[in-house]
Coordinates of C-alpha atoms in Angstrom, one line a residue:
X1 CA -69.5 76.0 37.3
X2 CA -65.8 76.6 36.4
X3 CA -64.8 73.8 38.8
X4 CA -67.2 71.4 37.1
X5 CA -65.7 72.3 33.7
X6 CA -62.2 71.7 34.9
X7 CA -63.1 68.4 36.4
X8 CA -64.9 67.3 33.2
X9 CA -61.8 68.2 31.1
X10 CA -59.6 66.3 33.5
X11 CA -61.6 63.1 33.1
X12 CA -61.7 63.6 29.3
X13 CA -57.9 63.6 29.2
X14 CA -57.1 59.9 29.3
X15 CA -53.4 60.3 29.1
X16 CA -53.4 62.4 32.2
X17 CA -55.6 59.9 34.0
X18 CA -53.3 57.0 33.1
X19 CA -50.3 59.0 34.2
X20 CA -52.0 59.8 37.5
X21 CA -53.0 56.2 38.1
X22 CA -49.4 55.0 37.4
X23 CA -48.0 57.5 39.8
X24 CA -50.5 56.6 42.5
X25 CA -49.8 52.9 41.9
X26 CA -46.1 53.3 42.1
X27 CA -46.2 55.3 45.3
X28 CA -48.6 52.8 46.7
X29 CA -46.3 49.9 45.9
X30 CA -43.3 51.8 47.3
X31 CA -45.3 52.6 50.5
X32 CA -46.5 49.0 50.8
X33 CA -43.0 47.6 50.4
X34 CA -41.6 50.1 53.0
X35 CA -44.3 49.2 55.6
X36 CA -44.2 45.4 54.8
X37 CA -40.6 44.3 54.6
X38 CA -41.4 40.7 55.5
X39 CA -43.2 40.0 52.3
X40 CA -42.5 41.1 48.8
X41 CA -45.4 42.8 47.0
X42 CA -47.4 40.4 44.8
X43 CA -47.0 42.6 41.7
X44 CA -43.3 42.6 42.1
X45 CA -43.3 38.8 42.6
X46 CA -45.4 38.5 39.5
X47 CA -43.0 40.7 37.5
X48 CA -40.0 38.7 38.8
X49 CA -41.7 35.4 37.9
X50 CA -42.5 36.6 34.4
X51 CA -39.0 37.9 34.0
X52 CA -37.5 34.6 35.1
X53 CA -39.6 32.6 32.7
X54 CA -38.8 34.9 29.9
X55 CA -35.1 34.8 30.8
X56 CA -35.1 31.0 30.9
X57 CA -37.0 30.9 27.6
X58 CA -34.4 33.1 25.9
X59 CA -31.2 31.9 27.7
X60 CA -31.8 28.1 27.1
X61 CA -31.6 28.1 23.3
X62 CA -29.0 30.9 23.5
X63 CA -26.8 28.8 25.8
X64 CA -27.4 25.7 23.6
X65 CA -26.3 27.6 20.5
X66 CA -23.2 28.9 22.3
X67 CA -22.3 25.4 23.4
X68 CA -22.9 24.1 19.8
X69 CA -20.8 26.9 18.4
X70 CA -18.0 26.1 20.9
X71 CA -18.2 22.4 19.9
X72 CA -17.9 23.3 16.3
X73 CA -14.9 25.5 17.0
X74 CA -13.3 22.8 19.0
X75 CA -13.9 20.3 16.2
X76 CA -12.4 22.6 13.6
X77 CA -9.4 23.2 15.8
X78 CA -9.0 19.5 16.3
X79 CA -9.2 18.9 12.6
X80 CA -6.7 21.6 11.8
X81 CA -4.3 20.1 14.5
X82 CA -4.7 16.7 13.0
X83 CA -4.0 18.0 9.5
X84 CA -0.8 19.7 10.8
X85 CA 0.2 16.5 12.6
X86 CA -0.4 14.5 9.4
X87 CA 1.6 16.9 7.4
X88 CA 4.5 16.8 9.9
X89 CA 4.4 13.0 10.0
X90 CA 4.4 12.8 6.2
X91 CA 7.4 15.2 6.1
X92 CA 9.2 13.1 8.7
X93 CA 8.5 9.9 6.7
X94 CA 9.8 11.6 3.5
X95 CA 12.9 12.8 5.3
X96 CA 13.5 9.3 6.8
X97 CA 13.1 7.7 3.3
X98 CA 15.6 10.3 1.8
X99 CA 18.0 9.7 4.7
X100 CA 17.9 5.9 4.1
X101 CA 18.5 6.4 0.4
X102 CA 21.4 8.8 1.0
X103 CA 22.8 6.4 3.7
X104 CA 22.6 3.5 1.2
X105 CA 24.3 5.6 -1.5
X106 CA 27.0 6.7 1.0
X107 CA 27.7 3.1 1.9
X108 CA 27.9 2.1 -1.8
X109 CA 30.3 5.0 -2.5
X110 CA 32.4 4.1 0.6
X111 CA 32.6 0.5 -0.7
X112 CA 33.6 1.8 -4.1
X113 CA 36.4 3.9 -2.5
X114 CA 37.5 0.9 -0.5
X115 CA 37.6 -1.0 -3.8
X116 CA 39.8 1.5 -5.7
X117 CA 43.1 0.4 -4.1
X118 CA 42.6 -3.0 -5.6
X119 CA 42.4 -1.4 -9.0
X120 CA 46.0 -0.1 -8.9
X121 CA 47.2 0.8 -12.4
X122 CA 43.7 1.4 -13.7
X123 CA 42.1 4.8 -14.0
X124 CA 38.6 4.8 -12.7
X125 CA 35.8 7.3 -12.2
X126 CA 32.8 7.0 -9.9
X127 CA 29.4 7.4 -11.3
X128 CA 25.7 7.2 -10.3
X129 CA 22.9 5.5 -12.2
X130 CA 20.4 8.2 -13.4
X131 CA 18.0 6.1 -15.5
X132 CA 16.8 2.6 -15.7
X133 CA 13.7 1.6 -17.6
X134 CA 11.4 -1.0 -16.1
X135 CA 10.9 -2.5 -19.5
X136 CA 14.7 -3.1 -19.9
X137 CA 15.6 -3.4 -16.2
X138 CA 18.0 -6.3 -16.7
X139 CA 19.3 -5.0 -20.1
X140 CA 20.9 -1.6 -19.5
X141 CA 21.4 1.4 -17.2
X142 CA 22.3 5.0 -17.8
X143 CA 25.0 6.7 -15.8
X144 CA 25.8 10.4 -15.3
X145 CA 29.2 10.6 -17.0
X146 CA 30.1 10.9 -20.7
X147 CA 32.7 12.1 -23.1
X148 CA 33.2 15.3 -21.0
X149 CA 34.6 12.9 -18.3
X150 CA 36.6 10.9 -20.8
X151 CA 34.2 8.0 -21.1
X152 CA 34.5 5.9 -24.3
X153 CA 32.6 2.9 -25.7
X154 CA 33.6 -0.6 -24.6
X155 CA 34.9 0.6 -21.2
X156 CA 34.1 -1.8 -18.4
X157 CA 31.7 -0.9 -15.6
X158 CA 31.5 -2.5 -12.1
X159 CA 30.0 -2.1 -8.7
X160 CA 31.8 -2.7 -5.4
X161 CA 31.0 -6.4 -5.9
X162 CA 32.0 -7.1 -9.4
X163 CA 31.7 -6.5 -13.2
X164 CA 28.2 -5.5 -14.4
X165 CA 28.6 -4.5 -18.0
X166 CA 30.3 -2.3 -20.6
X167 CA 29.6 1.1 -22.1
X168 CA 27.9 0.9 -25.5
X169 CA 26.7 4.5 -26.1
X170 CA 28.2 7.8 -25.0
X171 CA 27.0 11.3 -25.0
X172 CA 28.6 14.5 -23.5
X173 CA 27.2 14.0 -20.0
X174 CA 25.8 10.5 -19.9
X175 CA 26.5 6.9 -21.0
X176 CA 24.5 3.8 -21.6
X177 CA 25.8 0.6 -20.0
X178 CA 24.7 -2.7 -21.3
X179 CA 24.6 -5.4 -18.6
X180 CA 26.3 -8.7 -18.8
X181 CA 23.0 -10.5 -18.3
X182 CA 21.1 -9.0 -21.1
X183 CA 20.1 -11.1 -24.1
X184 CA 21.0 -8.3 -26.4
X185 CA 24.5 -7.9 -25.1
X186 CA 26.7 -6.4 -27.7
X187 CA 29.8 -7.2 -25.6
X188 CA 29.3 -10.9 -25.2
X189 CA 32.1 -13.4 -25.4
X190 CA 34.1 -11.8 -22.6
X191 CA 37.4 -13.7 -22.1
X192 CA 37.6 -14.9 -18.4
X193 CA 40.0 -16.7 -16.1
X194 CA 39.0 -19.3 -13.6
X195 CA 41.3 -19.6 -10.6
X196 CA 41.4 -23.3 -9.9
X197 CA 43.5 -25.3 -7.4
X198 CA 45.7 -26.4 -10.4
X199 CA 46.1 -22.9 -11.8
X200 CA 44.3 -20.5 -14.1
X201 CA 41.9 -21.9 -16.7
X202 CA 40.6 -19.8 -19.5
X203 CA 37.0 -19.6 -20.8
X204 CA 34.5 -17.4 -22.6
X205 CA 31.5 -15.7 -20.9
X206 CA 28.8 -16.3 -23.5
X207 CA 25.3 -16.6 -21.9
X208 CA 23.0 -16.0 -19.0
X209 CA 20.4 -18.3 -17.5
X210 CA 17.6 -16.0 -16.3
X211 CA 15.8 -18.9 -14.6
X212 CA 18.7 -19.8 -12.3
X213 CA 20.3 -16.3 -12.5
X214 CA 23.7 -17.8 -13.5
X215 CA 26.3 -16.7 -16.0
X216 CA 27.4 -19.5 -18.4
X217 CA 31.0 -20.0 -19.5
X218 CA 31.9 -21.9 -22.6
X219 CA 35.1 -23.3 -24.2
X220 CA 36.6 -24.3 -20.8
X221 CA 39.0 -27.2 -21.4
X222 CA 37.4 -30.5 -20.6
X223 CA 40.4 -31.7 -18.6
X224 CA 40.4 -28.6 -16.3
X225 CA 39.5 -29.3 -12.7
X226 CA 37.0 -26.6 -12.1
X227 CA 35.3 -26.8 -8.7
X228 CA 32.4 -25.0 -7.0
X229 CA 33.6 -21.8 -5.4
X230 CA 36.4 -21.1 -7.9
X231 CA 36.7 -17.3 -8.5
X232 CA 36.1 -16.1 -12.0
X233 CA 37.7 -12.8 -13.3
X234 CA 38.3 -11.1 -16.6
X235 CA 41.4 -12.3 -18.3
X236 CA 42.3 -9.2 -20.3
X237 CA 42.3 -11.1 -23.5
X238 CA 39.9 -10.4 -26.4
X239 CA 40.0 -6.6 -26.3
X240 CA 36.9 -6.2 -24.1
X241 CA 37.8 -5.9 -20.4
X242 CA 41.0 -5.2 -18.5
X243 CA 42.5 -8.1 -16.5
X244 CA 41.4 -9.0 -13.0
X245 CA 37.9 -7.6 -12.7
X246 CA 35.8 -9.9 -10.5
X247 CA 32.8 -11.6 -12.2
X248 CA 31.7 -14.2 -9.7
X249 CA 32.1 -17.8 -8.4
X250 CA 31.6 -21.2 -10.0
X251 CA 28.5 -23.0 -9.0
X252 CA 28.8 -26.1 -11.2
X253 CA 30.7 -27.5 -14.2
X254 CA 29.8 -30.2 -16.7
X255 CA 31.0 -31.4 -20.1
X256 CA 29.2 -30.2 -23.2
X257 CA 27.3 -32.5 -25.6
X258 CA 30.4 -33.2 -27.6
X259 CA 32.7 -33.9 -24.6
X260 CA 35.2 -31.5 -26.0
X261 CA 34.9 -28.7 -23.4
X262 CA 33.1 -27.8 -20.2
X263 CA 30.1 -25.6 -19.6
X264 CA 30.6 -23.7 -16.3
X265 CA 27.9 -21.9 -14.4
X266 CA 28.8 -18.8 -12.4
X267 CA 26.9 -17.0 -9.7
X268 CA 27.5 -13.2 -10.4
X269 CA 29.3 -11.3 -7.7
X270 CA 27.2 -8.1 -8.5
X271 CA 23.5 -7.7 -7.7
X272 CA 22.1 -6.8 -11.1
X273 CA 18.7 -6.0 -9.7
X274 CA 20.0 -3.1 -7.5
X275 CA 22.6 -1.0 -9.1
X276 CA 22.9 2.6 -7.9
X277 CA 26.6 3.5 -8.0
X278 CA 29.3 2.2 -10.3
X279 CA 33.0 2.6 -11.2
X280 CA 33.9 3.0 -14.9
X281 CA 37.3 1.5 -15.7
X282 CA 38.9 4.2 -17.8
X283 CA 41.8 1.9 -18.8
X284 CA 40.9 -0.1 -21.8
X285 CA 42.2 -3.6 -22.4
X286 CA 45.8 -3.4 -21.2
X287 CA 46.8 -6.6 -23.1
X288 CA 45.6 -5.0 -26.3
X289 CA 47.5 -1.8 -25.6
X290 CA 50.7 -3.8 -24.7
X291 CA 50.3 -5.8 -27.9
X292 CA 49.9 -2.6 -30.0
X293 CA 53.0 -1.1 -28.3
X294 CA 55.0 -4.3 -29.0
X295 CA 53.9 -4.2 -32.6
X296 CA 55.0 -0.5 -32.9
X297 CA 58.4 -1.4 -31.3
X298 CA 58.9 -4.3 -33.7
X299 CA 57.9 -2.1 -36.6
X300 CA 60.4 0.6 -35.5
X301 CA 63.2 -2.0 -35.1
X302 CA 62.4 -3.5 -38.6
X303 CA 62.5 0.0 -40.0
X304 CA 65.9 0.7 -38.4
X305 CA 67.3 -2.6 -39.6
X306 CA 66.2 -1.8 -43.1
X307 CA 67.9 1.5 -42.9
X308 CA 71.1 0.0 -41.7
X309 CA 71.0 -2.6 -44.5
X310 CA 70.5 0.1 -47.1
X311 CA 73.6 1.9 -45.8

């Protein structure tokens, strides 16, 4: 009777039955695998197949996502590399442009230094153009020297090629230079000398033809033999510019409407469209200075003579 009760309780305990069945099944599979090495147990094969299918199901999208992530990372790295390269290229181009500008300015300054020996007897100061308005490109420029450097109004300004204008406004550290070719030139009527085969001929620089880009000289004697290629310089007369500053070369000459004088056209020696470095001629009109000195000497002599007469 007790044995029957124990057996009934055993079968009523489902957990114990499941555990017992699992143990028996496991031992059976182990025993079967031991005694049948040539063939894997079907349950194991089934488990392996299921595991493989599940593994492929999980690994395929996972691998695809990993490859996609790697591609995105490679793309981002490539983009960053391209941005760095573009930045480096831009920096190199900027440095190259700055180098070209500095080289050009250096060449201009070297040319100005080479020109200075030809200005013996004249005090000069090198300067750079710091401002030039597009609206008045052919009218005026602003340079980086002023009264602190001894600059005064009416001083002549030239490039390594020739005269370009005169100082019209001066501040402590900068000056405005009005160009020879401007229509509003306050320093017009510059006295010039034309070096002809027969000698020096005088004239007045009075106008500029913007269409042909030529300076126009007036009051040139009608009988003067002015030829193409004759050099035109400042004469030092008139109180505007010192003597001997190059202006340009004659391109043509013709009689005016009245036949009393010639109108001479001159190709400027300086390039007015591209002015970066200039020389300011610190010496004002030497002829005027000499004239003033002579007048003072004459006045002193007259005063001395009057004193002697009084005695």
